[in-house]
Every structure is written in structure tokens, then in C-alpha cells.
mmCIF file of C-alpha atoms in Angstrom:
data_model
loop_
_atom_site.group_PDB
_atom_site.id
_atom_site.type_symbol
_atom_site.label_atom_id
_atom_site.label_comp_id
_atom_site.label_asym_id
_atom_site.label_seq_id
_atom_site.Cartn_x
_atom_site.Cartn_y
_atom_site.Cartn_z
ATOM 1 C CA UNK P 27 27.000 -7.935 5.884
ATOM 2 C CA UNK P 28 27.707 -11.249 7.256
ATOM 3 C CA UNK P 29 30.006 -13.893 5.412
ATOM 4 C CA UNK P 30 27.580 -16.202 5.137
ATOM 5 C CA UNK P 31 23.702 -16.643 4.830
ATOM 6 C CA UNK P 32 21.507 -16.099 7.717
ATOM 7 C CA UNK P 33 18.355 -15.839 6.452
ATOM 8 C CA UNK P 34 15.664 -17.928 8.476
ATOM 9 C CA UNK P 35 12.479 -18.239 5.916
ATOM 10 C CA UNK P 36 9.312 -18.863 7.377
ATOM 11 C CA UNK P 37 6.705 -20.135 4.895
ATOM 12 C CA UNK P 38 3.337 -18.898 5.096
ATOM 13 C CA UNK P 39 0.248 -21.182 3.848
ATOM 14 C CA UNK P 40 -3.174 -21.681 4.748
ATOM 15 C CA UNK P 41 -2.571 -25.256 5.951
ATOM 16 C CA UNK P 42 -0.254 -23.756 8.846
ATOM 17 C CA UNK P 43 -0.875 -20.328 9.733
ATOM 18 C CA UNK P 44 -4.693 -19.163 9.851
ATOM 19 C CA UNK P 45 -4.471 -16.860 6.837
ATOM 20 C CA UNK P 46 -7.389 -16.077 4.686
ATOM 21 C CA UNK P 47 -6.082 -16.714 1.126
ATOM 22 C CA UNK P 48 -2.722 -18.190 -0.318
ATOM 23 C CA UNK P 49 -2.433 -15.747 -3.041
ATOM 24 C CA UNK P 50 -0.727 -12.546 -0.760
ATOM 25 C CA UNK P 51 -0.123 -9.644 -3.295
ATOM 26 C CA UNK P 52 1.548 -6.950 -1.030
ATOM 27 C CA UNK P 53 3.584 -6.810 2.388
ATOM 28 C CA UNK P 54 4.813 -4.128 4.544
ATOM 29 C CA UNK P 55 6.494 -3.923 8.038
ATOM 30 C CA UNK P 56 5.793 -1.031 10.333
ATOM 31 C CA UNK P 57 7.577 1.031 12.350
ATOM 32 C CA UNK P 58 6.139 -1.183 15.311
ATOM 33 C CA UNK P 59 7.322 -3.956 13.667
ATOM 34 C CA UNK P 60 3.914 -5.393 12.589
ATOM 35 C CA UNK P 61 3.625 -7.423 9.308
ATOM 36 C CA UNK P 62 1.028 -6.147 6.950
ATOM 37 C CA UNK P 63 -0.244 -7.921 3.859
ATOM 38 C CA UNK P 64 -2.198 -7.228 1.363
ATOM 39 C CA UNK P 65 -4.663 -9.951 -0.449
ATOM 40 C CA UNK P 66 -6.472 -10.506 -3.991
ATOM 41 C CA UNK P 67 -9.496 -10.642 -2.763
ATOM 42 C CA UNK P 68 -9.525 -11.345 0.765
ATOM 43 C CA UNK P 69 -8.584 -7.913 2.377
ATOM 44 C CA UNK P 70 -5.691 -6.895 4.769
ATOM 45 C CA UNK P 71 -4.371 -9.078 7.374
ATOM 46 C CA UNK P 72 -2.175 -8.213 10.315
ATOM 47 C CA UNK P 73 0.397 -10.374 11.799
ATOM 48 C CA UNK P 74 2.124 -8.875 15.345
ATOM 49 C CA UNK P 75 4.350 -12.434 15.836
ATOM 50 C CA UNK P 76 1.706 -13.145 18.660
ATOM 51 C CA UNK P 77 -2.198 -12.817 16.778
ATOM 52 C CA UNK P 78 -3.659 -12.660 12.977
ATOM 53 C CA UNK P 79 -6.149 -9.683 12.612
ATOM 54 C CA UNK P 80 -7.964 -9.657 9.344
ATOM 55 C CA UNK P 81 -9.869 -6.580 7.474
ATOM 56 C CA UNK P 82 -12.306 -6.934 4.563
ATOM 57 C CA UNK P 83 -16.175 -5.816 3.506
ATOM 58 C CA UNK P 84 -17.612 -7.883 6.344
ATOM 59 C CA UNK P 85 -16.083 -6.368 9.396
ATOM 60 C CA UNK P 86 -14.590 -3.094 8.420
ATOM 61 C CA UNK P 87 -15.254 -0.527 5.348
ATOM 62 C CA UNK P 88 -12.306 -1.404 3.374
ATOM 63 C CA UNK P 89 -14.689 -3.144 0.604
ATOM 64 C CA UNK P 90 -13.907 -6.352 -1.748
ATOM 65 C CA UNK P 91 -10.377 -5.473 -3.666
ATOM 66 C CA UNK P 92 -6.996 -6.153 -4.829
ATOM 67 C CA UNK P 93 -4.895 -4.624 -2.923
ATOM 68 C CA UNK P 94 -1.360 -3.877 -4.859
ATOM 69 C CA UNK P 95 1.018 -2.230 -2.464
ATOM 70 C CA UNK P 96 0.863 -1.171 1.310
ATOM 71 C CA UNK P 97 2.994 1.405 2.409
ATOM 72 C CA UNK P 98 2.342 3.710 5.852
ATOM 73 C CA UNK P 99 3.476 7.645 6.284
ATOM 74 C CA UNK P 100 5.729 9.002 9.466
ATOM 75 C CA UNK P 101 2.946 8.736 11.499
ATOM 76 C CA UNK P 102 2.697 5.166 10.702
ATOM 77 C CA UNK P 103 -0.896 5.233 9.284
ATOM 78 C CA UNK P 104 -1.051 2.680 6.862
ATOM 79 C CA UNK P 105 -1.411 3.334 3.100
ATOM 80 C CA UNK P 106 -2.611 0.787 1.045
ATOM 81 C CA UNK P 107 -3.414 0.695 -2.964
ATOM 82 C CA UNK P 108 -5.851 -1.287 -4.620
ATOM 83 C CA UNK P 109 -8.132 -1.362 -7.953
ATOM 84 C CA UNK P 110 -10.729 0.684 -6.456
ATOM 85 C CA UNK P 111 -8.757 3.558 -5.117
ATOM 86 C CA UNK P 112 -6.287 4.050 -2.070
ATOM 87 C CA UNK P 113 -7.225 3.570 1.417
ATOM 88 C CA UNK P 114 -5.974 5.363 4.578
ATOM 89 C CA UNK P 115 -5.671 2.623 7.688
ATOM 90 C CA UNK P 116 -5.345 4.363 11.238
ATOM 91 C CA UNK P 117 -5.995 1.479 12.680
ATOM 92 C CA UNK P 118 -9.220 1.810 13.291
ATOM 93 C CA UNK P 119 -11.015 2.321 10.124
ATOM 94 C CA UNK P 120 -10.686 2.598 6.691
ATOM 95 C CA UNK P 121 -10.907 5.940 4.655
ATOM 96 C CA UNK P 122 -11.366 5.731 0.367
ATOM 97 C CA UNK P 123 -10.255 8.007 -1.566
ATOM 98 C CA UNK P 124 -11.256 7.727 -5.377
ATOM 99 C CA UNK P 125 -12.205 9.462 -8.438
ATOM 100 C CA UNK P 126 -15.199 10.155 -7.215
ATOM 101 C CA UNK P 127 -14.126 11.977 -3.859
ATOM 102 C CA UNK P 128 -10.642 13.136 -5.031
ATOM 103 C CA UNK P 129 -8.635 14.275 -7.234
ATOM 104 C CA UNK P 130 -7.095 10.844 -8.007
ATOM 105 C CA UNK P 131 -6.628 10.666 -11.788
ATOM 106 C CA UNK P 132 -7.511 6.479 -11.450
ATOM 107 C CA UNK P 133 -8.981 4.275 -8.817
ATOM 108 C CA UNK P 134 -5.703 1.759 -10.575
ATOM 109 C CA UNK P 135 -3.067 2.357 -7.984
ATOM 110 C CA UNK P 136 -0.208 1.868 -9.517
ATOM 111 C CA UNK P 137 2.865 2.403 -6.723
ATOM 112 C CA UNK P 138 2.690 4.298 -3.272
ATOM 113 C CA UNK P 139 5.670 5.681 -1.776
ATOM 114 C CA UNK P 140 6.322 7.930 1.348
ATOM 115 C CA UNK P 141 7.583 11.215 0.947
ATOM 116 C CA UNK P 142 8.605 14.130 3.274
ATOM 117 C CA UNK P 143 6.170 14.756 6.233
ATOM 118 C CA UNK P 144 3.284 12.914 5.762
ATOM 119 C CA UNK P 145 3.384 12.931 2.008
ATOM 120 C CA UNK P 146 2.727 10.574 -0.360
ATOM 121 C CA UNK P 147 3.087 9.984 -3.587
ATOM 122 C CA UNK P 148 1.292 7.850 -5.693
ATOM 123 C CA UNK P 149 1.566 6.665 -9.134
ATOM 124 C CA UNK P 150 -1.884 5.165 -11.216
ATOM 125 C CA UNK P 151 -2.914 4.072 -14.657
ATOM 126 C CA UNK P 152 -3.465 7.528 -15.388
ATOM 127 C CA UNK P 153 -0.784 9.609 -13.792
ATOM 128 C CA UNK P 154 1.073 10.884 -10.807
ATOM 129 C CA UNK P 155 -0.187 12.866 -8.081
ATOM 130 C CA UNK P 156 0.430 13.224 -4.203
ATOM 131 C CA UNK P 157 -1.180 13.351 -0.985
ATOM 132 C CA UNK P 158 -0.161 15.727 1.749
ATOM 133 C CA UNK P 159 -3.136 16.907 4.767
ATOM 134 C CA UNK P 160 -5.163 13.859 3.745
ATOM 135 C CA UNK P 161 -5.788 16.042 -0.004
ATOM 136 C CA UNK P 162 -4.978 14.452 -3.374
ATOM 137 C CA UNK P 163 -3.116 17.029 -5.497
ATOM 138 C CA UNK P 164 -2.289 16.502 -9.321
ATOM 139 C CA UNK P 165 1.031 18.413 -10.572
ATOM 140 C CA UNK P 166 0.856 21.075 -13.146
ATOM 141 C CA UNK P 167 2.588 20.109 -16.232
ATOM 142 C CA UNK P 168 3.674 16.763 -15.275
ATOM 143 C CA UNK P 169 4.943 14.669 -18.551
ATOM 144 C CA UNK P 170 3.583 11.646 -16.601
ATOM 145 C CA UNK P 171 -0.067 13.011 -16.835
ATOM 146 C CA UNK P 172 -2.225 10.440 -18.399
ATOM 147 C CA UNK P 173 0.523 7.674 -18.442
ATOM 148 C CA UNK P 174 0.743 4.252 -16.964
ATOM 149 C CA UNK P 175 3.279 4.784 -14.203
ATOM 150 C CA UNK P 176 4.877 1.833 -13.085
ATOM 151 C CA UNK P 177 6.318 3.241 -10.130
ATOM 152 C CA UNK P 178 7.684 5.964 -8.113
ATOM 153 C CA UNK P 179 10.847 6.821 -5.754
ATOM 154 C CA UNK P 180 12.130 9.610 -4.043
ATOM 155 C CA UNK P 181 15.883 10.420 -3.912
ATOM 156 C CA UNK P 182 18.158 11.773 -1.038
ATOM 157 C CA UNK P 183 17.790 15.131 -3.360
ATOM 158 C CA UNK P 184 13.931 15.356 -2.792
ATOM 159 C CA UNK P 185 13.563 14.562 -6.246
ATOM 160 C CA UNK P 186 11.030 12.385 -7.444
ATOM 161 C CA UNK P 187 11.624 9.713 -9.838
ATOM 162 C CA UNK P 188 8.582 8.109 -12.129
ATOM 163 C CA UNK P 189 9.017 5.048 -14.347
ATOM 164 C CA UNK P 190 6.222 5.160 -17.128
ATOM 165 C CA UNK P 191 4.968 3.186 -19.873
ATOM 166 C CA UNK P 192 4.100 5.650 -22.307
ATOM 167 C CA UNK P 193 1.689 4.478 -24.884
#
């Protein structure tokens, strides 16, 4: 670590960068690089240090949301979590899953984190589960089932680590 600070801090506003919405709720940098973040209501933007991209319900499928974290896999297919389910980016369109198509126990995404392969897990107002071969799968016997988890992490051991609320 260097002796003394050498942060540079770049300040990002609509009045000087062509951004969609002040209130940013998520970021992630990719393996290329690439700044992703997430919005409250104005979908995903993409920053390469050279062009803004911007994805929301009136150019792509990724429909109205908030999204809460953004995460992407070894493959570097971006992750994102949101109040209406999770959302698989491959950069070039969006794909949900949800109660309704999964077996997500919440569309309330919670925490995402990468796992081993192209795992992930994922933690919701409702439980823990993971997502390996684009399937959600619950765990048996989980003491996190039905609990607000407020995140997830993954040791050097493998082992995985939940932080709940329990009600």
C-alpha cells in the first residue's frame, strides 16, 4: 500500500456526464474493465471510459426496476438483482428469472455473489438459494429458509457464509 493517498475521485452527476438518473444504487467493474451501474428506476448503464450505453423497458427487456446489486460469473455475464427478480446480462439481452419461472423463493434480491464455476449464489427476502447451468436451486434444510438474508460470502474453504435477520 502506498504511504500516502492516491486516490483520484471522479464525481459522477447528471450536469456533467450524460447519465440517466443521480440516484445510482449498485456498481460493478468487469473483468474487461467496464463500469456497470445499477439505477432506481432508470435501468443499467454502461460506462467503457470512452461511451455511456444505457438499458431499461424502452430499448431492451430488462423492465422498470430497482436494481440492488450487479455482480457477473467467470464468464463475465453480468448478474444483476432487483425487486422484480434477477436478471442474466450477456450483453445482448436480458433473461428474468422470478417466482414465477424459477425456483427463486422472492423476486426481493437481497445479495448476489459469485461462486465456483459459474455459480451463484443469491440471498432474498425469503431465503438462500443458488444458480448453477442457468437453474435456480433451493438447499435442503437450510436454517436461512424463509429469512431475510442480508447477504452472502463465500470463503477460501468453499463455505458459504449468510447474514440473516431472523424475525
Amino acid at each position: 500500500f502506498p504511504s500516502h493517498d492516491t486516490s483520484i475521485f471522479l464525481t459522477y452527476y447528471q450536469k456533467n456526464f450524460p447519465i440517466p438518473d443521480n440516484y445510482l444504487t449498485a456498481l460493478h467493474i468487469d473483468q474487461r474493465d467496464i463500469k456497470w451501474m445499477g439505477s432506481a428506476s432508470m435501468g443499467l448503464i454502461r460506462f467503457d471510459e470512452k461511451e455511456w450505453s444505457y438499458f431499461n423497458s424502452t430499448n431492451s427487456n430488462l423492465p422498470e426496476c430497482y436494481i440492488y446489486h450487479i455482480t457477473s460469473d467467470q464468464n463475465n455475464i453480468l448478474w444483476l438483482g432487483t425487486n422484480v427478480g434477477i436478471y442474466r446480462f450477456n450483453g445482448n439481452q436480458f433473461q428474468a428469472y422470478t417466482i414465477e419461472n424459477s425456483a427463486l423463493p422472492s423476486n426481493r434480491i437481497t445479495s448476489l455473489r459469485p461462486g465456483i464455476g459459474d455459480t451463484i449464489y443469491v440471498g432474498t427476502s425469503q431465503g438462500v438459494c443458488f444458480i448453477t447451468d442457468n437453474q435456480v436451486h433451493r438447499f435442503s434444510n437450510c436454517p436461512a429458509d424463509q429469512q431475510w438474508v442480508n447477504d452472502c460470502a463465500i470463503a477460501s474453504s468453499g463455505y458459504l457464509y449468510v447474514n440473516t435477520t431472523f424475525s
